Short mmCIF file of C-alpha atoms and ligand atoms in Angstrom, two decimals:
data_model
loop_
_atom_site.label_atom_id
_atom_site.label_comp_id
_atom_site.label_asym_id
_atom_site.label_seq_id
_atom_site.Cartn_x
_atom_site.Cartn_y
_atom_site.Cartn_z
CA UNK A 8 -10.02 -22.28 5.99
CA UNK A 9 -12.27 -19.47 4.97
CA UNK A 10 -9.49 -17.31 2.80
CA UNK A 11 -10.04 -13.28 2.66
CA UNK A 12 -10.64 -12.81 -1.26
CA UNK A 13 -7.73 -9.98 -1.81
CA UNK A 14 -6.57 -7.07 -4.50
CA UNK A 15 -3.57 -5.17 -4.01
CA UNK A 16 -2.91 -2.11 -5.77
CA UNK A 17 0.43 -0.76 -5.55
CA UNK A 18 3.11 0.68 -7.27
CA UNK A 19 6.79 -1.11 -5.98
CA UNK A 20 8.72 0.56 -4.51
CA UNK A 21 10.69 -1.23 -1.94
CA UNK A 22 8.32 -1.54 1.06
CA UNK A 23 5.13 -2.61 -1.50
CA UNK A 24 7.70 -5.66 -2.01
CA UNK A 25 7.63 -5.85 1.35
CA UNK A 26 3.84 -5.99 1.50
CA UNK A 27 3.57 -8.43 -1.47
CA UNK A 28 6.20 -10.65 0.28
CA UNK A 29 3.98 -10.73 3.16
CA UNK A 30 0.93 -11.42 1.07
CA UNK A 31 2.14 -14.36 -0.84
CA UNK A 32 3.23 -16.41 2.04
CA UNK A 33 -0.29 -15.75 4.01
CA UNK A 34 -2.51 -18.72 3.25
CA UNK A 35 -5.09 -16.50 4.56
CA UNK A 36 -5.23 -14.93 1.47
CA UNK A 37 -7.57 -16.02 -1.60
CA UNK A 38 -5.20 -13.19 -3.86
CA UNK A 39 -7.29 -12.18 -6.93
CA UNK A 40 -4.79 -10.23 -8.78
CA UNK A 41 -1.93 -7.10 -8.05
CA UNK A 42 -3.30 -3.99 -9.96
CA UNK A 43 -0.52 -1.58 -10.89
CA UNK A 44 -0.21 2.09 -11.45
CA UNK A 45 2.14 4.53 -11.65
CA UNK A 46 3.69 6.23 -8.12
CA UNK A 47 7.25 5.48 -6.86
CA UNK A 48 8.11 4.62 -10.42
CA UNK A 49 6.19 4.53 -13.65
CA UNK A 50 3.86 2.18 -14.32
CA UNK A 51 5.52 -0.02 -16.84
CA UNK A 52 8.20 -0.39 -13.99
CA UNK A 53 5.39 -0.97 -11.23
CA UNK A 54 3.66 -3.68 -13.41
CA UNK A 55 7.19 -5.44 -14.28
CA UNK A 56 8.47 -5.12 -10.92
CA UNK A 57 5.29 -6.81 -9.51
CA UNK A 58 5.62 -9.71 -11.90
CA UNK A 59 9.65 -9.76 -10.88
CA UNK A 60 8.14 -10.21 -7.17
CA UNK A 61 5.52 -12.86 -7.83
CA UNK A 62 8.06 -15.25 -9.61
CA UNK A 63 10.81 -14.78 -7.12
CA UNK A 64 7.86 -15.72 -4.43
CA UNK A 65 6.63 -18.69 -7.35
CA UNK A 66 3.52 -17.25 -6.99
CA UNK A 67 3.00 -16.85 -10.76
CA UNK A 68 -0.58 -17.90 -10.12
CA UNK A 69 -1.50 -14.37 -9.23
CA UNK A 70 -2.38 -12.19 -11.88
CA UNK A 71 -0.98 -8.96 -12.43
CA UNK A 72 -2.86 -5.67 -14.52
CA UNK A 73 -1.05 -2.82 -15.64
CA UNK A 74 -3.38 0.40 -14.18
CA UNK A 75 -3.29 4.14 -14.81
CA UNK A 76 0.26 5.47 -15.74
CA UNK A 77 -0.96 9.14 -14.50
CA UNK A 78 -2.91 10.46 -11.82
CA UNK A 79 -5.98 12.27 -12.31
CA UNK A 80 -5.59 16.17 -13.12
CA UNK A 81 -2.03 16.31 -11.94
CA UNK A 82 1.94 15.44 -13.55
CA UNK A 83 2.86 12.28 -12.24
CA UNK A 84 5.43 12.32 -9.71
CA UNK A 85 8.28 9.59 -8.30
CA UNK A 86 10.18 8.83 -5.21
CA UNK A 87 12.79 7.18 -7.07
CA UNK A 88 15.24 8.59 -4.42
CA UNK A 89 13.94 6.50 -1.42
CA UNK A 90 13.18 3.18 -4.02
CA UNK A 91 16.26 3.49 -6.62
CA UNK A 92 15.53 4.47 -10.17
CA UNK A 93 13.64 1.10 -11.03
CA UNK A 94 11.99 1.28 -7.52
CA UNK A 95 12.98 -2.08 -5.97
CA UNK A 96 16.70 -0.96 -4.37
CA UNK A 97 19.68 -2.74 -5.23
CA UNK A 98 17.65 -5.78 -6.71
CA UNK A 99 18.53 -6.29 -10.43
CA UNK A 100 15.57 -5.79 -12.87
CA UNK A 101 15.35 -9.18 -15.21
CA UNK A 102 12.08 -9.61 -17.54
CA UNK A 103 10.16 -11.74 -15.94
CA UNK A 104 8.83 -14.87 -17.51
CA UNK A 105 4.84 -14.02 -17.46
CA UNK A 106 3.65 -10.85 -18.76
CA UNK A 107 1.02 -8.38 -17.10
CA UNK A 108 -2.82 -10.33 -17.48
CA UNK A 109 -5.03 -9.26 -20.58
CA UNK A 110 -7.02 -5.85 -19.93
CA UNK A 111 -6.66 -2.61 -18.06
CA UNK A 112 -6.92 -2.74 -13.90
CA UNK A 113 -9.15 -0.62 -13.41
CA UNK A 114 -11.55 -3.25 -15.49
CA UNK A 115 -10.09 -6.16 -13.44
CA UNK A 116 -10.85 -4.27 -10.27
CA UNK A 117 -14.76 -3.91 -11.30
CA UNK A 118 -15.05 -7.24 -12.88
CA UNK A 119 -13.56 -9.03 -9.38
CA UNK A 120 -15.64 -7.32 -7.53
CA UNK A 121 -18.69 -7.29 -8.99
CA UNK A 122 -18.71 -10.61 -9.73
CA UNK A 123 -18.17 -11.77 -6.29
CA UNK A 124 -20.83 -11.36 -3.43
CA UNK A 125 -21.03 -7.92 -1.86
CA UNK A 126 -18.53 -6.49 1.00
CA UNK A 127 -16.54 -10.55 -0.03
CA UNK A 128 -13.83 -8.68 -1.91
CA UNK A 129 -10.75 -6.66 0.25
CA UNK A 130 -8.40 -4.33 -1.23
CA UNK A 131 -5.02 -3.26 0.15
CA UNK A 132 -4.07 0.02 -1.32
CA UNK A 133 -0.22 1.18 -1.39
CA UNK A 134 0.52 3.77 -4.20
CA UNK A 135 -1.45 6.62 -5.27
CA UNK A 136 -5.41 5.61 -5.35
CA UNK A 137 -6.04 6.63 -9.71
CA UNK A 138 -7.19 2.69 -10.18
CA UNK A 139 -9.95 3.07 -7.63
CA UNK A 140 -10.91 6.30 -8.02
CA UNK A 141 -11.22 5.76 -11.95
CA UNK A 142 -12.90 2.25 -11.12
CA UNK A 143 -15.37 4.45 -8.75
CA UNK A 144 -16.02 6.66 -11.97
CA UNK A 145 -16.46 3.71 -14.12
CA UNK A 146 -18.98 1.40 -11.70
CA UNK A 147 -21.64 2.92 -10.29
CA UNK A 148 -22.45 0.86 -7.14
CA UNK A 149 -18.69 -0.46 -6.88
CA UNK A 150 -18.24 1.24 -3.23
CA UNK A 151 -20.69 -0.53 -1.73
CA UNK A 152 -19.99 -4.01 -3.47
CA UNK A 153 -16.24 -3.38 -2.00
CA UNK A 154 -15.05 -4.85 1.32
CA UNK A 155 -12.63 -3.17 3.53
CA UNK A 156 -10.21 -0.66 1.75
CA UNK A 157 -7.29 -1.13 3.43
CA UNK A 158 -5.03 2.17 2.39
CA UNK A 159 -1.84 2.93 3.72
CA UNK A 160 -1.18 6.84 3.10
CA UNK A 161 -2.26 10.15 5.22
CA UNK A 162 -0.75 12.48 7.27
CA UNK A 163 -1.70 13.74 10.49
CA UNK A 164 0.25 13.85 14.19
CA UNK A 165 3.15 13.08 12.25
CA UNK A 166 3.45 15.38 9.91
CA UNK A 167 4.06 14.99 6.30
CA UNK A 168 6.81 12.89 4.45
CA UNK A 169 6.93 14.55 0.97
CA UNK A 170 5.71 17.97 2.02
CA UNK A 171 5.52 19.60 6.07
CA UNK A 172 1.67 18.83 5.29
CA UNK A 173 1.50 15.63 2.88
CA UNK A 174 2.53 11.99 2.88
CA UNK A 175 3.34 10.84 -1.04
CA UNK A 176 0.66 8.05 -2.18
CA UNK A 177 -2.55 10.87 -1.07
CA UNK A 178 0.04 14.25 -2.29
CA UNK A 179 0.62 12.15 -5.91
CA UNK A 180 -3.28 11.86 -6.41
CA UNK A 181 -5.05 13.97 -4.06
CA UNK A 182 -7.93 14.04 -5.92
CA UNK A 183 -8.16 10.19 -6.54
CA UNK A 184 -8.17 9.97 -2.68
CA UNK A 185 -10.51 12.79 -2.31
CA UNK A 186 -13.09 10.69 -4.76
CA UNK A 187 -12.04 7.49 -2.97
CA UNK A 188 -12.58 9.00 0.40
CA UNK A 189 -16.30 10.53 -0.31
CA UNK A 190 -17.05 7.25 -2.84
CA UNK A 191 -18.99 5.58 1.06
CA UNK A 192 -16.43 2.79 0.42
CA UNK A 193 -15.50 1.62 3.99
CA UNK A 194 -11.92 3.16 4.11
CA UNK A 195 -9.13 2.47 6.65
CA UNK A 196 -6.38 4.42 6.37
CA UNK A 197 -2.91 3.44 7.69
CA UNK A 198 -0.96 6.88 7.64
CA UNK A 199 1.90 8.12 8.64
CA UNK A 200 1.24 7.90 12.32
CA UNK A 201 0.57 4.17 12.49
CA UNK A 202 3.50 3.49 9.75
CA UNK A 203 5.81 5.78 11.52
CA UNK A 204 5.74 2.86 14.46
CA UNK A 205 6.89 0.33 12.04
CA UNK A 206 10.74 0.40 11.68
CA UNK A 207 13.21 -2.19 10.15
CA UNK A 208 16.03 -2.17 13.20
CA UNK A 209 19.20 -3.57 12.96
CA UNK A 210 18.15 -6.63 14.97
CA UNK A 211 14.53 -7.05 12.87
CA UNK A 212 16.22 -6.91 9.49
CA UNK A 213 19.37 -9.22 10.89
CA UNK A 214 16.38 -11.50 11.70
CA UNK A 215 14.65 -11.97 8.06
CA UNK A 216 18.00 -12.37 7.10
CA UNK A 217 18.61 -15.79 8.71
CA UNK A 218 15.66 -17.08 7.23
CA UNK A 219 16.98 -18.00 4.49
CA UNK A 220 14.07 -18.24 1.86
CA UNK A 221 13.80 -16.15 -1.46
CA UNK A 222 10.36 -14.52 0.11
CA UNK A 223 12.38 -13.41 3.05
CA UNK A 224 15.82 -12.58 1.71
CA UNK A 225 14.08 -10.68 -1.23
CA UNK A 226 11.98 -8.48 2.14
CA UNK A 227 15.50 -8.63 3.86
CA UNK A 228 16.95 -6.48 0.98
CA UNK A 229 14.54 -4.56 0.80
CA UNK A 230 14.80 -3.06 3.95
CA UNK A 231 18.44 -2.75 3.62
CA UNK A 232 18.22 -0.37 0.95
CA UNK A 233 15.83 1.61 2.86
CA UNK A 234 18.05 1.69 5.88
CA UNK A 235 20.81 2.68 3.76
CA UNK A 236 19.12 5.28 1.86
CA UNK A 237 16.94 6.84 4.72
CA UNK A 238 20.55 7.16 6.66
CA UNK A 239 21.80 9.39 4.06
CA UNK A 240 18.43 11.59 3.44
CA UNK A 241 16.61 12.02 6.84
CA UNK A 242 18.82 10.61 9.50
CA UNK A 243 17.19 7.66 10.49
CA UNK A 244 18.67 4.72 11.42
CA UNK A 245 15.71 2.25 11.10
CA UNK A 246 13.78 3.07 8.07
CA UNK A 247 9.71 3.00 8.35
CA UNK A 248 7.59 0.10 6.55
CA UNK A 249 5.19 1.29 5.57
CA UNK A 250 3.13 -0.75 3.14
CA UNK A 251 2.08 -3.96 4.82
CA UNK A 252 0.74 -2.26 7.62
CA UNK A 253 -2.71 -2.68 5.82
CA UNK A 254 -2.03 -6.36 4.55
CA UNK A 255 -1.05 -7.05 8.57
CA UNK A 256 -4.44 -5.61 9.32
CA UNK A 257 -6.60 -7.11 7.27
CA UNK A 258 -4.32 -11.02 8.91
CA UNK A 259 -4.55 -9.02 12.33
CA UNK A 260 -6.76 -6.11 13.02
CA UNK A 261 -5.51 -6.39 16.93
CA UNK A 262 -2.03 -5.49 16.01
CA UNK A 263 -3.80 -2.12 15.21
CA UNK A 264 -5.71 0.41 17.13
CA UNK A 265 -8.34 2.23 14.79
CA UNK A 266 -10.24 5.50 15.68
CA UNK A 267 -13.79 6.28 13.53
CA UNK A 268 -13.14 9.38 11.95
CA UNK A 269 -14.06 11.45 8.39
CA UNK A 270 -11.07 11.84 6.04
CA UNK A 271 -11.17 14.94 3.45
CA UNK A 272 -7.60 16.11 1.27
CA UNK A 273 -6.89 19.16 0.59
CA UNK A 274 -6.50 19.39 -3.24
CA UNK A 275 -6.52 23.10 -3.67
CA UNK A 276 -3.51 24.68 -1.69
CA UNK A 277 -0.13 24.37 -3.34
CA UNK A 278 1.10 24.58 -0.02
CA UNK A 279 -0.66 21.89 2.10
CA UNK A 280 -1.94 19.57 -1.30
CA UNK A 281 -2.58 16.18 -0.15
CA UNK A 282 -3.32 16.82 3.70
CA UNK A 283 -5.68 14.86 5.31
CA UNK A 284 -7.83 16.37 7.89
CA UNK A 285 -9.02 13.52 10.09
CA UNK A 286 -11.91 15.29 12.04
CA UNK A 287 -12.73 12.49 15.31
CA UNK A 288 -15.31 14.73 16.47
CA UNK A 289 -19.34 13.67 15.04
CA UNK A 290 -20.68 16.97 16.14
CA UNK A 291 -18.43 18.81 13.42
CA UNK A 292 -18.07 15.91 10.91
CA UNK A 293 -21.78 14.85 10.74
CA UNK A 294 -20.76 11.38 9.81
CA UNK A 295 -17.84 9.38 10.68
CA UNK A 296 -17.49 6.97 7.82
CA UNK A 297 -14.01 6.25 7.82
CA UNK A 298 -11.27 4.44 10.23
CA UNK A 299 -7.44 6.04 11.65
CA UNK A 300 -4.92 4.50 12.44
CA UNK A 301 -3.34 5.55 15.38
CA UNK A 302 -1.22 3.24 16.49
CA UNK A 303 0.56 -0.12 15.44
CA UNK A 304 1.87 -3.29 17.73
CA UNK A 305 4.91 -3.04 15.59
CA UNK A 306 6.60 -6.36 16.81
CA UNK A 307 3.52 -8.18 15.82
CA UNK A 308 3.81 -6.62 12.00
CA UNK A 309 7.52 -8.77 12.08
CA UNK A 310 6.19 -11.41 13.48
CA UNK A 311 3.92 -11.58 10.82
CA UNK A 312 6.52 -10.79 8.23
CA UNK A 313 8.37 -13.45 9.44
CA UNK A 314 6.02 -16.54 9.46
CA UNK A 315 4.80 -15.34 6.03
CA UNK A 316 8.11 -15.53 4.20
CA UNK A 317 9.55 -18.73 6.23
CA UNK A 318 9.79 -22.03 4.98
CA UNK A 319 6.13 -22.99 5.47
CA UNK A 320 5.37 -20.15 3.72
CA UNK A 321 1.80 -19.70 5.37
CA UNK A 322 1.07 -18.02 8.95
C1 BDR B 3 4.32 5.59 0.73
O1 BDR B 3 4.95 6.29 -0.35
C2 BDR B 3 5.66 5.40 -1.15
O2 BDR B 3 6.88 5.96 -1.54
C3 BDR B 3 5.80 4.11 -0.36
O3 BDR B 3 5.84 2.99 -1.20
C4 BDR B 3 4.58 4.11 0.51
O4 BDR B 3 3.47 3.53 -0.15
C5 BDR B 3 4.85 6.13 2.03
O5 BDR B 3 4.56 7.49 2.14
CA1 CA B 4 3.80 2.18 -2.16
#
């Protein structure tokens, strides 16, 4: 099988596990490394509670960078209250048994990717985007050596989640996805309206449960936290996932329909900081570099979910 060379930079938080869950069981995947930075939770808990993820899915083969602990010109800023104060729910912290790899992510970004033949190397993107962006800085000619950048975070039709105007990974860092967004990279974002279709029901959660591996009991619990918690803040009975939406795209783009488009953020206003203003229309954009979201075969995401963290453990 020809295997998708992969980076994921996140920052777990309860649906990242999710996503990571998903990743190690997809023999699809040739997975290069998980950078971390700092977003739900610091960093130091992002980067240990990566490693806690990777041995309870044995995939200790994987290497894992600690990234930037603070975003670019702003205080950092957690969602501890939808990911518990160590950011993976009601799972127990332990130290794991491997540390984090030698060397800073935003080197092991560069150094994967430049060493590997151009557009080869994917990256799913899940917390706030300081690694890339600072990579960007760092490499000149990185965007172009990158393949897909697979981003879940925007907020458009559905309004924001942190602010009426923002959803959190783009309102932590605006300006990281700003310089992400203008870098040329080819960008696909999975925001709010294409995550917003992804819910863990009753019946979808009751499902992973039966499955009975560590993958999918540890993505089982996950969601149960989430349900539990979302109840309590917003109302909602069956919590969003949002974070494997781009992992299942990059194993399924037809579970996802994509509209060309060019992203900017608003980093100025206090009041709408973080916004995305997808513009659809070439006359006024000039250029439509980028790729929407706009809707998501949710069934298929679970299906994928599923078969990843089952007993075969590949899709
Ligand atoms: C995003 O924000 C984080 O809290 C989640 O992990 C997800 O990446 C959703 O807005
Ligand atoms: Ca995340």
């Amino acid at each position: 099988m020809n295997r998708q060379s992969l980076i994921i930079d996140c920052d777990p938080g309860v649906d990242d596990a999710v996503a990571l869950m998903l990743a190690f069981g997809a023999g699809e995947f040739e997975l290069l490394a998980i950078t971390a930075v700092g977003g739900n939770v610091p960093v130091g808990k992002t980067a240990r509670n990566a490693r806690m993820l990777r041995q309870i899915a044995g995939r200790e083969d994987v290497p894992v960078f600690m990234g930037a602990d603070r975003p670019l010109r702003r205080e950092p800023a957690g969602a501890g209250e939808f990911h518990g104060a160590e950011g993976l729910g009601d799972l127990t912290p332990f130290e794991p048994d491997a540390p984090c790899a030698d060397g800073h992510a935003v080197d092991a970004i560069i150094d994967l990717v430049m060493t590997r033949p151009a557009r080869s190397v994917a990256l799913a993107v899940m917390g706030p985007m300081t690694n890339l962006a600072l990579a960007l800085r760092k490499a000149p000619g990185l965007a172009e050596r990158l393949g897909p950048v697979a981003v879940m975070g925007g907020a458009r039709s559905e309004g924001g989640n942190i602010t009426a105007s923002a959803e959190f990974n783009i309102w932590a860092d605006p300006d990281a996805a700003a310089e992400v967004l203008a870098s040329g990279c080819d960008a696909v974002l999975f925001g709010l309206d294409a995550t917003h279709q992804v819910r863990a029901t009753e019946q979808r959660i009751a499902a992973l449960e039966t499955i009975g591996t560590a993958k999918a009991e540890t993505a089982a619990s996950m969601m149960r936290f989430s349900q539990r918690i979302e109840r309590e803040i917003v109302g909602w009975d069956a919590p969003p996932v949002h974070d494997p939406c781009p992992v299942a795209w990059l194993l399924k783009p037809e579970l996802f329909e994509l509209a060309r488009c060019h992203i900017r953020v608003e980093t100025e206003s206090d009041l709408t900081r973080g916004h995305t203003a997808v513009e659809f229309r070439e006359a006024v954009a000039g250029t439509l570099p980028h790729r929407w979201a706009t809707s998501t075969d949710a069934d298929g995401v679970f299906a994928l979910i599923a078969a990843a963290t089952g007993a075969a453990g590949t899709i």
